[in-house]
Coordinates of C-alpha atoms (C1' of nucleotides) in Angstrom, one line a residue:
Chain A
M930 CA -12.4 4.6 18.8
S931 CA -14.3 7.5 20.3
E932 CA -17.5 8.8 18.9
T933 CA -15.6 11.9 17.5
H934 CA -12.9 9.9 15.7
E935 CA -15.8 7.9 14.0
Q936 CA -17.4 11.2 12.9
L937 CA -14.2 12.6 11.7
M938 CA -13.6 9.5 9.6
E939 CA -17.1 9.9 8.2
K940 CA -16.7 13.3 7.3
I941 CA -13.5 12.5 5.5
V942 CA -15.4 9.7 3.7
A943 CA -18.1 12.0 2.8
L944 CA -15.9 14.8 1.5
S945 CA -13.9 12.2 -0.6
K946 CA -17.0 11.1 -2.3
R947 CA -18.5 14.5 -2.6
R948 CA -15.7 16.1 -4.1
G949 CA -14.8 13.2 -6.2
F950 CA -11.6 11.7 -4.6
I951 CA -12.8 8.1 -3.9
F952 CA -15.8 6.1 -5.1
Q953 CA -16.7 2.6 -4.2
S954 CA -16.0 0.2 -6.9
S955 CA -19.1 -0.9 -9.0
E956 CA -21.2 1.2 -6.8
I957 CA -24.3 1.1 -9.2
Y958 CA -24.4 -2.7 -8.7
G959 CA -24.3 -2.5 -4.9
G960 CA -20.6 -2.2 -4.7
I961 CA -18.0 -4.9 -4.1
N962 CA -16.2 -5.4 -0.7
G963 CA -12.6 -4.4 -0.6
F964 CA -12.4 -2.6 -4.0
W965 CA -12.2 1.3 -4.5
D966 CA -12.1 3.7 -7.5
Y967 CA -10.3 7.0 -7.5
G968 CA -12.3 9.9 -9.0
P969 CA -11.1 13.1 -10.8
L970 CA -9.3 14.7 -7.8
G971 CA -8.4 11.2 -6.1
V972 CA -6.4 10.1 -9.3
E973 CA -4.4 13.5 -9.4
L974 CA -3.6 13.0 -5.6
K975 CA -2.7 9.4 -6.1
R976 CA -0.6 10.1 -9.2
N977 CA 1.1 12.9 -7.5
I978 CA 2.1 10.6 -4.7
K979 CA 3.6 8.2 -7.2
D980 CA 5.3 10.8 -9.4
V981 CA 7.0 12.3 -6.2
W982 CA 8.1 9.0 -4.9
W983 CA 9.4 8.0 -8.4
H984 CA 11.1 11.3 -8.7
D985 CA 12.7 11.2 -5.1
M986 CA 13.5 7.6 -5.0
V987 CA 14.5 6.8 -8.6
R988 CA 15.3 9.8 -11.0
R989 CA 17.0 12.0 -8.4
R990 CA 19.3 9.1 -7.2
N991 CA 22.2 7.6 -9.1
D992 CA 21.9 4.3 -7.2
M993 CA 18.4 3.4 -8.2
V994 CA 16.8 2.1 -11.4
G995 CA 13.1 1.3 -12.1
L996 CA 11.1 -1.7 -13.1
D997 CA 7.6 -2.6 -14.3
S998 CA 7.0 -6.3 -14.0
A999 CA 4.1 -8.3 -14.9
I1000 CA 1.4 -8.9 -12.3
I1001 CA 1.0 -12.5 -13.4
M1002 CA 4.2 -14.5 -13.1
N1003 CA 5.3 -18.2 -13.4
P1004 CA 3.7 -19.8 -10.3
K1005 CA 7.0 -21.1 -9.1
V1006 CA 7.8 -17.7 -8.2
W1007 CA 5.3 -17.8 -5.4
E1008 CA 6.5 -21.4 -4.4
A1009 CA 10.0 -19.8 -4.1
S1010 CA 8.9 -16.8 -2.1
G1011 CA 6.8 -19.0 0.4
H1012 CA 3.4 -17.5 -0.5
V1013 CA 1.9 -20.8 -1.8
V1014 CA 2.5 -22.6 1.3
S1015 CA 2.5 -19.9 4.0
F1016 CA 0.6 -16.9 2.7
N1017 CA -2.4 -18.0 4.6
D1018 CA -3.8 -18.0 8.0
P1019 CA -5.4 -21.3 9.4
L1020 CA -8.3 -20.0 11.4
V1021 CA -10.7 -21.8 14.0
D1022 CA -13.7 -20.7 15.5
C1023 CA -15.0 -21.4 18.9
T1024 CA -18.2 -23.3 19.1
G1025 CA -19.1 -21.9 22.4
C1026 CA -18.1 -18.2 22.7
R1027 CA -17.7 -17.5 18.9
A1028 CA -14.3 -16.2 19.3
R1029 CA -11.9 -16.6 16.2
Y1030 CA -8.3 -17.4 16.5
R1031 CA -5.3 -18.1 14.3
A1032 CA -5.1 -21.9 14.6
D1033 CA -1.2 -22.1 14.8
Q1034 CA -1.2 -19.9 17.8
I1035 CA -3.6 -22.1 19.8
F1036 CA -2.6 -25.2 21.7
T1037 CA -4.6 -27.8 23.3
V1038 CA -3.1 -29.3 26.4
V1039 CA -4.1 -32.7 27.9
A1040 CA -2.6 -34.2 30.9
A1041 CA -3.8 -37.6 32.3
E1042 CA -2.7 -40.2 34.8
A1043 CA -3.7 -43.6 33.4
D1044 CA -7.3 -43.0 32.2
N1045 CA -8.0 -40.2 34.6
E1046 CA -7.9 -36.8 32.7
L1047 CA -6.4 -34.2 35.2
L1048 CA -6.4 -31.2 32.8
A1049 CA -7.7 -30.5 29.3
A1050 CA -7.4 -26.9 28.3
G1051 CA -6.9 -24.6 25.2
V1052 CA -4.1 -22.0 25.6
E1053 CA -2.7 -19.3 23.4
A1054 CA 1.1 -19.8 23.1
N1055 CA 4.2 -19.8 20.8
D1056 CA 5.2 -23.3 21.3
E1057 CA 4.3 -26.6 23.2
Q1058 CA 6.6 -26.0 26.2
H1059 CA 5.0 -22.6 26.9
A1060 CA 1.4 -24.0 26.1
R1061 CA 2.1 -26.8 28.8
E1062 CA 3.3 -24.3 31.3
Q1063 CA 0.5 -21.9 30.7
A1064 CA -2.1 -24.5 30.9
T1065 CA -0.7 -25.8 34.2
A1066 CA -0.5 -22.2 35.5
A1067 CA -4.2 -21.5 34.7
A1068 CA -5.5 -24.7 36.3
N1069 CA -7.0 -24.6 39.7
S1070 CA -4.7 -25.2 42.9
K1071 CA -5.9 -28.8 43.5
T1072 CA -4.9 -29.8 39.9
R1073 CA -1.5 -27.9 40.1
R1074 CA -0.7 -29.8 43.2
R1075 CA -1.7 -33.1 41.7
I1076 CA 0.4 -32.4 38.7
K1077 CA 3.4 -31.6 40.7
Q1078 CA 2.9 -34.6 42.8
R1079 CA 2.7 -37.1 40.0
G1080 CA 5.4 -35.5 38.0
D1081 CA 6.9 -38.0 35.4
D1082 CA 4.0 -40.4 35.9
L1083 CA 1.6 -38.2 33.8
S1084 CA 1.1 -38.5 30.2
W1085 CA 1.1 -35.2 28.3
A1086 CA -0.7 -34.4 24.9
V1087 CA 0.0 -31.1 23.5
F1088 CA -1.1 -30.3 19.9
R1089 CA -1.7 -27.1 17.7
A1090 CA -5.3 -26.4 16.8
D1091 CA -4.3 -26.7 13.0
Q1092 CA -2.5 -30.1 13.5
G1093 CA -5.1 -32.1 15.2
G1094 CA -4.9 -34.3 18.3
D1095 CA -5.8 -37.8 17.0
G1096 CA -9.3 -37.0 16.4
R1097 CA -9.7 -35.0 19.5
P1098 CA -11.1 -31.5 19.0
A1099 CA -9.0 -28.5 20.0
L1100 CA -10.3 -26.3 22.9
C1101 CA -10.8 -22.6 23.2
P1102 CA -8.4 -20.6 25.4
N1103 CA -11.2 -18.4 26.4
C1104 CA -14.2 -20.8 27.3
N1105 CA -12.7 -24.3 26.7
A1106 CA -15.5 -25.2 24.5
E1107 CA -14.5 -27.1 21.4
L1108 CA -13.0 -25.3 18.3
T1109 CA -14.0 -26.0 14.8
A1110 CA -11.5 -27.7 12.4
A1111 CA -8.8 -25.3 11.1
R1112 CA -9.7 -23.5 7.7
K1113 CA -7.1 -22.4 5.5
F1114 CA -7.4 -19.1 3.5
N1115 CA -4.7 -18.7 0.9
M1116 CA -4.8 -15.0 0.4
M1117 CA -3.5 -15.1 -3.2
F1118 CA -6.0 -14.6 -6.0
K1119 CA -6.1 -17.5 -8.3
T1120 CA -6.7 -17.5 -12.1
F1121 CA -6.1 -19.6 -15.0
V1122 CA -3.7 -18.9 -17.9
G1123 CA -4.8 -19.9 -21.4
A1124 CA -7.9 -22.1 -22.5
M1125 CA -7.7 -24.9 -20.0
E1126 CA -9.0 -24.3 -16.6
D1127 CA -7.0 -27.1 -15.1
S1128 CA -4.4 -27.3 -12.3
S1129 CA -1.5 -26.9 -14.9
A1130 CA -2.8 -23.6 -15.9
V1131 CA -3.3 -22.0 -12.4
A1132 CA -1.6 -18.7 -12.0
Y1133 CA -1.8 -16.0 -9.2
L1134 CA -2.3 -12.3 -9.1
R1135 CA 0.8 -11.2 -7.4
P1136 CA 0.4 -10.5 -3.6
E1137 CA 3.4 -8.0 -3.7
T1138 CA 5.6 -6.5 -6.5
A1139 CA 8.7 -7.4 -4.7
Q1140 CA 9.1 -10.8 -6.3
G1141 CA 9.0 -9.3 -9.8
I1142 CA 12.2 -7.4 -8.7
F1143 CA 13.9 -10.3 -7.3
A1144 CA 13.0 -12.5 -10.5
N1145 CA 14.7 -9.7 -12.7
Y1146 CA 17.5 -9.0 -10.5
K1147 CA 20.0 -10.7 -12.8
N1148 CA 18.6 -9.0 -15.9
V1149 CA 18.9 -5.6 -14.4
L1150 CA 22.5 -6.3 -13.2
D1151 CA 23.4 -7.6 -16.6
T1152 CA 21.9 -4.7 -18.6
S1153 CA 21.9 -1.5 -16.3
R1154 CA 25.7 -1.6 -15.5
M1155 CA 24.6 -1.0 -12.0
R1156 CA 27.1 -2.2 -9.3
L1157 CA 26.5 -2.9 -5.6
P1158 CA 25.1 -1.3 -3.6
F1159 CA 22.1 -0.2 -5.7
G1160 CA 18.5 -0.6 -5.6
I1161 CA 15.6 -1.5 -8.0
A1162 CA 12.2 0.4 -7.6
Q1163 CA 8.7 -0.6 -8.6
I1164 CA 5.2 0.9 -8.4
G1165 CA 2.3 -1.4 -9.3
K1166 CA -0.9 -3.0 -8.3
S1167 CA -0.9 -6.1 -5.9
F1168 CA -3.6 -8.3 -4.7
R1169 CA -4.7 -10.0 -1.6
N1170 CA -7.9 -11.8 -0.9
E1171 CA -8.3 -10.3 2.7
I1172 CA -10.6 -12.1 4.9
N1173 CA -12.1 -9.1 6.1
P1174 CA -11.3 -5.6 4.3
R1175 CA -11.9 -2.8 6.6
N1176 CA -11.2 0.9 7.3
Y1177 CA -12.2 2.5 3.9
I1178 CA -9.3 2.2 1.4
F1179 CA -6.8 1.1 4.3
R1180 CA -7.0 -2.6 3.7
S1181 CA -8.2 -3.3 0.2
R1182 CA -8.1 -6.5 -1.8
E1183 CA -6.7 -4.7 -4.9
F1184 CA -4.0 -2.1 -3.9
E1185 CA -0.9 -0.2 -5.0
Q1186 CA 2.6 -0.6 -3.8
M1187 CA 5.7 1.4 -4.0
E1188 CA 8.6 -0.9 -3.3
I1189 CA 12.4 -0.7 -3.3
E1190 CA 14.8 -3.8 -3.1
F1191 CA 18.2 -2.3 -2.2
F1192 CA 20.9 -4.7 -2.7
C1193 CA 24.2 -4.6 -0.7
H1194 CA 26.7 -6.8 1.0
A1195 CA 25.8 -8.4 4.1
S1196 CA 28.5 -6.3 6.0
G1197 CA 26.7 -3.1 5.0
A1198 CA 23.3 -4.3 5.3
D1199 CA 22.5 -3.0 8.9
Q1200 CA 23.8 0.5 8.0
W1201 CA 21.7 0.5 4.8
Y1202 CA 18.7 -0.6 6.7
R1203 CA 18.9 2.1 9.2
Y1204 CA 19.5 4.6 6.2
W1205 CA 16.4 3.5 4.4
R1206 CA 14.3 3.4 7.6
D1207 CA 15.2 7.0 8.3
A1208 CA 14.9 8.2 4.8
R1209 CA 11.5 6.8 4.3
F1210 CA 10.2 8.4 7.5
Q1211 CA 11.6 11.7 6.5
W1212 CA 9.9 11.4 3.2
Y1213 CA 6.6 11.4 4.7
V1214 CA 7.5 14.2 6.9
D1215 CA 8.5 16.2 4.0
L1216 CA 5.2 15.8 2.3
G1217 CA 3.3 17.2 5.1
L1218 CA 2.8 14.3 7.8
T1219 CA 4.6 16.6 10.3
S1220 CA 2.2 16.1 13.2
S1221 CA 2.8 13.8 16.0
K1222 CA 0.5 11.3 14.2
L1223 CA 3.5 10.0 12.2
R1224 CA 5.6 7.2 14.2
L1225 CA 8.6 5.1 13.4
R1226 CA 8.4 1.9 15.2
D1227 CA 11.1 -0.9 15.3
H1228 CA 9.9 -4.3 15.4
D1229 CA 10.7 -6.4 18.5
Q1230 CA 12.8 -9.4 17.8
D1231 CA 9.9 -11.9 18.3
E1232 CA 7.8 -10.0 16.0
L1233 CA 10.1 -10.4 12.9
A1234 CA 9.3 -12.7 10.1
H1235 CA 11.6 -15.7 9.9
Y1236 CA 13.6 -14.1 6.8
A1237 CA 14.0 -10.6 8.4
A1238 CA 16.9 -9.6 10.5
S1239 CA 15.4 -6.3 11.3
C1240 CA 12.1 -4.4 10.5
A1241 CA 10.5 -1.2 11.2
D1242 CA 7.1 0.3 10.4
V1243 CA 6.3 3.9 9.4
E1244 CA 3.0 4.3 11.2
Y1245 CA 0.3 6.9 11.1
E1246 CA -2.4 7.7 13.6
F1247 CA -5.6 7.4 11.4
P1248 CA -9.0 8.3 13.0
F1249 CA -9.5 4.5 13.3
G1250 CA -6.3 3.9 15.0
V1251 CA -2.4 3.6 14.5
S1252 CA -1.6 1.6 11.4
E1253 CA 1.2 0.9 9.1
L1254 CA 2.1 3.0 5.9
E1255 CA 5.2 1.4 5.2
G1256 CA 7.5 -1.4 6.3
V1257 CA 11.3 -1.2 6.0
A1258 CA 13.0 -4.7 6.5
N1259 CA 16.4 -6.2 6.2
R1260 CA 15.5 -9.5 4.3
T1261 CA 18.9 -10.6 4.5
D1262 CA 20.0 -13.0 1.4
Y1263 CA 16.7 -15.1 1.9
D1264 CA 14.9 -14.0 -1.3
L1265 CA 17.7 -14.3 -3.7
S1266 CA 18.9 -17.6 -2.1
R1267 CA 15.4 -19.0 -2.4
H1268 CA 15.2 -18.2 -6.1
Q1269 CA 18.6 -19.5 -6.7
E1270 CA 17.5 -22.6 -5.1
F1271 CA 14.1 -22.9 -6.9
S1272 CA 15.1 -21.8 -10.3
G1273 CA 18.5 -23.2 -10.5
R1274 CA 20.0 -19.8 -11.7
D1275 CA 22.9 -18.3 -10.1
M1276 CA 22.1 -15.3 -8.2
S1277 CA 25.5 -14.4 -6.8
Y1278 CA 27.4 -11.3 -7.3
Y1279 CA 31.0 -11.0 -7.9
D1280 CA 32.8 -7.8 -6.5
D1281 CA 35.8 -7.0 -8.6
Q1282 CA 37.3 -4.9 -5.8
T1283 CA 37.4 -7.5 -3.2
K1284 CA 37.4 -10.5 -5.5
E1285 CA 34.4 -11.8 -3.4
R1286 CA 31.5 -13.6 -4.7
F1287 CA 28.3 -13.7 -2.7
I1288 CA 24.5 -13.3 -2.5
P1289 CA 23.5 -9.8 -1.8
Y1290 CA 21.6 -8.8 1.2
V1291 CA 18.3 -7.0 0.5
I1292 CA 16.9 -3.7 2.3
E1293 CA 13.2 -3.5 1.4
P1294 CA 11.3 -0.2 1.9
S1295 CA 7.8 -1.1 0.9
G1296 CA 4.9 1.4 1.0
G1297 CA 1.3 1.3 0.3
V1298 CA 0.2 4.1 -2.2
D1299 CA -3.5 3.9 -1.0
R1300 CA -2.4 3.9 2.6
A1301 CA -0.3 7.1 1.8
A1302 CA -3.2 8.6 0.1
L1303 CA -5.4 7.9 2.9
A1304 CA -2.9 9.3 5.5
F1305 CA -2.5 12.5 3.3
L1306 CA -6.4 12.9 3.0
C1307 CA -6.6 12.6 7.0
E1308 CA -3.7 14.8 7.6
A1309 CA -5.1 17.5 5.2
Y1310 CA -8.6 17.5 6.6
T1311 CA -8.9 20.7 8.5
E1312 CA -11.9 22.6 9.8
D1313 CA -11.2 26.2 10.7
Q1314 CA -12.8 29.7 10.5
A1315 CA -12.8 32.2 7.7
P1316 CA -14.5 35.5 7.5
D1317 CA -17.6 36.0 5.5
E1318 CA -18.4 39.2 3.5
H1319 CA -19.4 41.0 6.6
G1320 CA -16.1 39.8 8.4
N1321 CA -17.8 37.4 10.7
P1322 CA -16.0 34.2 11.2
Q1323 CA -17.7 31.2 9.5
P1324 CA -16.6 27.5 9.6
R1325 CA -14.7 26.3 6.6
T1326 CA -13.4 22.9 5.5
V1327 CA -10.1 23.0 3.7
M1328 CA -7.8 20.1 2.5
K1329 CA -4.4 21.3 3.4
F1330 CA -2.4 19.1 1.0
H1331 CA 1.3 19.8 0.5
P1332 CA 1.4 21.8 -2.8
R1333 CA 3.3 18.9 -4.4
L1334 CA 0.5 16.5 -3.8
A1335 CA -2.5 18.8 -4.3
P1336 CA -4.8 17.6 -7.2
I1337 CA -5.2 21.1 -8.5
K1338 CA -2.4 23.6 -8.2
L1339 CA -4.0 26.7 -9.4
A1340 CA -7.6 27.9 -9.8
V1341 CA -8.3 31.0 -12.0
F1342 CA -11.2 33.1 -11.7
P1343 CA -12.6 36.4 -13.1
L1344 CA -13.9 38.5 -10.2
V1345 CA -17.0 39.0 -12.2
K1346 CA -18.2 37.7 -15.5
R1347 CA -17.9 40.7 -17.7
E1348 CA -15.6 43.7 -18.8
G1349 CA -13.0 41.4 -20.3
M1350 CA -12.1 39.6 -17.0
P1351 CA -13.0 36.3 -18.2
E1352 CA -10.8 36.6 -21.2
L1353 CA -7.8 37.5 -19.0
A1354 CA -8.4 34.7 -16.5
Q1355 CA -8.9 32.1 -19.4
R1356 CA -5.5 33.2 -20.9
I1357 CA -3.7 32.6 -17.6
Y1358 CA -5.7 29.3 -17.2
D1359 CA -4.5 28.2 -20.7
E1360 CA -0.9 29.2 -20.0
A1361 CA -1.0 27.0 -16.8
T1362 CA -2.5 23.9 -18.5
G1363 CA -0.2 24.5 -21.5
S1364 CA 2.9 24.3 -19.1
G1365 CA 1.7 21.0 -17.5
L1366 CA 0.2 22.6 -14.4
S1367 CA -3.1 21.0 -13.0
A1368 CA -5.4 24.0 -13.2
F1369 CA -9.1 24.9 -12.9
Y1370 CA -11.2 27.7 -14.3
D1371 CA -14.3 29.0 -12.7
E1372 CA -16.4 32.0 -13.4
K1373 CA -19.7 31.0 -11.8
G1374 CA -21.4 32.6 -8.8
A1375 CA -19.9 34.7 -6.1
V1376 CA -16.0 34.5 -5.8
G1377 CA -16.2 33.6 -2.2
R1378 CA -17.9 30.4 -3.0
R1379 CA -15.5 29.7 -5.6
Y1380 CA -12.7 30.1 -3.1
R1381 CA -14.4 27.6 -0.6
R1382 CA -14.9 25.0 -3.3
Q1383 CA -11.2 25.1 -4.1
D1384 CA -10.5 24.8 -0.3
E1385 CA -12.3 21.5 -0.4
A1386 CA -10.4 20.4 -3.2
G1387 CA -7.2 21.4 -1.4
T1388 CA -6.2 23.9 -4.2
P1389 CA -3.1 25.7 -2.9
F1390 CA -3.4 29.0 -5.0
C1391 CA -6.3 30.8 -6.5
A1392 CA -5.6 33.7 -9.1
T1393 CA -8.4 36.3 -9.4
V1394 CA -8.6 38.7 -12.3
D1395 CA -10.3 42.2 -11.2
G1396 CA -10.8 45.7 -12.4
Q1397 CA -7.3 46.7 -11.6
S1398 CA -6.1 43.8 -13.8
L1399 CA -7.3 45.4 -17.0
E1400 CA -5.4 48.6 -16.2
D1401 CA -2.1 47.2 -15.1
N1402 CA -2.2 43.5 -16.0
T1403 CA -1.7 42.3 -12.4
V1404 CA -3.9 39.9 -10.7
T1405 CA -4.3 38.7 -7.0
V1406 CA -3.1 35.3 -5.8
R1407 CA -4.8 33.9 -2.6
D1408 CA -3.1 31.6 -0.3
R1409 CA -5.3 28.4 0.7
D1410 CA -4.1 28.2 4.4
T1411 CA -3.5 31.9 5.3
L1412 CA -6.3 33.4 3.0
E1413 CA -3.6 36.1 2.3
Q1414 CA -3.5 37.8 -1.1
I1415 CA -0.7 39.2 -3.2
R1416 CA -0.7 41.0 -6.4
L1417 CA 1.4 39.6 -9.2
P1418 CA 1.8 40.4 -12.9
A1419 CA -0.6 38.1 -14.8
D1420 CA 2.1 36.6 -16.9
E1421 CA 4.2 35.8 -13.8
V1422 CA 1.4 33.8 -12.0
V1423 CA 2.2 30.4 -13.7
S1424 CA 5.9 30.5 -13.0
W1425 CA 5.3 31.8 -9.4
V1426 CA 3.1 28.8 -8.7
A1427 CA 5.4 26.3 -10.5
E1428 CA 8.2 27.6 -8.2
R1429 CA 6.2 26.6 -5.2
I1430 CA 5.1 23.1 -6.0
R1431 CA 8.5 21.7 -6.7
Chain B
rG1262 C1' -16.5 -15.9 9.3
rC1263 C1' -19.2 -14.4 14.3
rG1264 C1' -22.1 -10.4 17.2
rG1265 C1' -24.1 -5.5 17.1
rG1266 C1' -25.7 -1.0 14.2
rC1267 C1' -27.0 0.8 9.4
rG1268 C1' -28.7 1.5 3.8
rU1269 C1' -34.4 7.0 1.4
rA1270 C1' -31.9 12.8 -3.8
rG1271 C1' -24.8 14.4 -5.1
rC1272 C1' -23.9 15.0 0.7
rU1273 C1' -26.4 14.9 5.7
rC1274 C1' -30.9 13.1 7.4
rA1275 C1' -36.6 13.0 8.6
rG1276 C1' -40.4 9.9 7.2
rU1277 C1' -43.6 2.7 11.6
rG1278 C1' -49.0 0.2 6.4
rG1279 C1' -52.4 4.8 2.4
rU1280 C1' -49.8 10.4 -3.3
rA1281 C1' -41.7 10.7 -1.8
rG1282 C1' -39.8 15.0 1.9
rA1283 C1' -36.2 18.9 4.1
rG1284 C1' -31.5 21.4 4.6
rC1285 C1' -26.9 21.8 2.0
rG1286 C1' -25.0 21.0 -2.8
rU1287 C1' -25.8 21.2 -8.4
rC1288 C1' -27.9 23.9 -12.8
rA1289 C1' -30.0 28.4 -15.2
rC1290 C1' -31.1 33.7 -15.0
rG1291 C1' -30.6 37.9 -12.2
rU1292 C1' -27.7 40.2 -8.5
rU1293 C1' -22.7 40.5 -6.9
rG1294 C1' -16.5 44.3 -7.5
rC1295 C1' -12.3 39.6 -3.0
rC1296 C1' -13.8 35.0 0.8
rA1297 C1' -20.0 30.0 1.9
rA1298 C1' -25.7 29.8 3.2
rC1299 C1' -28.8 37.2 -1.8
rG1300 C1' -33.3 36.8 -5.3
rU1301 C1' -36.3 33.9 -8.8
rG1302 C1' -36.8 29.3 -11.1
rA1303 C1' -35.3 24.1 -12.4
rA1304 C1' -33.3 18.9 -12.3
rU1305 C1' -32.6 14.8 -9.4
rG1306 C1' -35.1 8.8 -6.3
rU1307 C1' -37.7 1.7 -9.4
rC1308 C1' -36.6 4.3 -0.6
rG1309 C1' -29.4 -1.1 -1.8
rU1310 C1' -31.3 -5.6 -4.5
rG1311 C1' -34.7 -9.8 -4.9
rA1312 C1' -38.7 -12.6 -3.2
rG1313 C1' -43.0 -12.8 0.2
rU1314 C1' -47.3 -11.1 3.4
rU1315 C1' -51.3 -7.3 2.2
rC1316 C1' -56.5 -4.2 -1.3
rG1317 C1' -52.0 -1.3 -0.7
rA1318 C1' -44.9 -1.9 1.5
rA1319 C1' -39.7 3.2 2.2
rU1320 C1' -42.4 1.1 6.6
rC1321 C1' -43.8 -5.9 8.2
rU1322 C1' -41.0 -11.0 7.0
rC1323 C1' -37.1 -13.8 4.5
rA1324 C1' -32.7 -13.9 1.4
rU1325 C1' -28.9 -11.3 -0.6
rC1326 C1' -25.3 -7.3 -1.4
rG1327 C1' -22.7 -3.3 0.7
rC1328 C1' -21.1 0.3 4.8
rC1329 C1' -19.8 1.2 10.0
rC1330 C1' -18.2 -0.8 15.1
rG1331 C1' -16.4 -5.1 18.0
rC1332 C1' -14.1 -9.9 17.7
rU1333 C1' -10.6 -11.9 14.3
rC1334 C1' -6.7 -10.9 10.7
rC1335 C1' -2.9 -7.8 8.6
rA1336 C1' 4.1 -10.0 4.3

RNA sequence: GCGGGCGUAGCUCAGUGGUAGAGCGUCACGUUGCCAACGUGAAUGUCGUGAGUUCGAAUCUCAUCGCCCGCUCCA
């Protein structure tokens, strides 16, 4: 990350605090790593993101229904989902060069003839065969020749760093020093349900909202009269005990997800996968992430999780690097099959048309609300020039949020604080808030300063009551991005703004 | 978790052992008639937290918490 990118990120963080978008959690007690609070402007931004998503993905569609499932579920859910066993990363540290690795990706290869050890090396590899080849290739020429000569007479030992080699320590791929024993971190937060804090009372804070959808799939099917293909959508908090939260609100231990599980027949899964991948990408574009900073990246085959047939990431180029906003995956029938197996409940679907019974495939678009909020903050942050009272250009900081996402839609000012201007401005403000518009009234100080304050909050429109207003009942409306002003009848301002934030 | 950098007013930062500072912001009054830094005045800090050294610590030592960068990780 270059110096200027760091500085840009720092400016965005500073503005977010200064204007009340985002605060560190428990700041008065020194904070707590990986947790964040949203201030008055931040909560409006975040709520707008969720509202727009819910509107676009659920209410506007006839093939989607919503759900709000509990954060704490029966722990068996997480056994079925695989999180209890595999939602962890066994890690090892090098005692020599202090590097850290995922233990399941590190192999130690030992080749010996009788008691004479020819080769003992650590390598990064996907399986034993590759590990052996890589270790051999990395050895010096004399050793390579010896290995080739001796061939089958050699005894080989290849073991993974998290599985141990009969008491023999694993070796570092970088410096060949000994690695520490593997330590496991399950990333699920544990808690206890009820009065007894024993193993039978252990429960987990959900690491994803998706399982609440799968667990309710039958309930929804039986009660909503939905038929395939259809989706269930949910927005909610999830928790992951990240080893190392980083990059502001990007990787937090408590975060919010917007997830869809879209159920369909296996034969249509690939088509629906491509549909949702493109639709979700376009959603971000439509909300203002139009720059070249937004990408859609298909995963390579070897990058896929074991349950996924295909997967794509919507990525955004943050100041700290390109990172994932949302993942869209074809999860096949893996999840429902697992729940059928673990719960003993039938998860199949009967199609009256084709007389076919099957377990549906699932397409999962899974987005992070906080990551989206951060992307919109980064995208909105703009420094440009605006003229001062003498017409000389001055630097200006403005948050160019899409009007649908802007925390405040309309600010209302009296040009000066007298001659009845505050009264008319107040009436317009009351009408705005009364009709559900997020609005702000300000009569203090010079009007130019009030405009600039709203620029930092990202308010798209400012209405100003002036002397002429008192004669013909019109006001000026100023555009945040162009600074242009138009004159509108005072009683049309609210509907004019409402029109532009749909 | 390892290594490096950092933590002083709401924000950005100065202050290397002797009374806690600046700019911006905020608030009040005045001025102001459409785009920040006009005038006058005001508030704001256990110098991240806790211990230690010292006659005396923002400053030195240790611990701890948090932030940033790299490694690592990322369902």
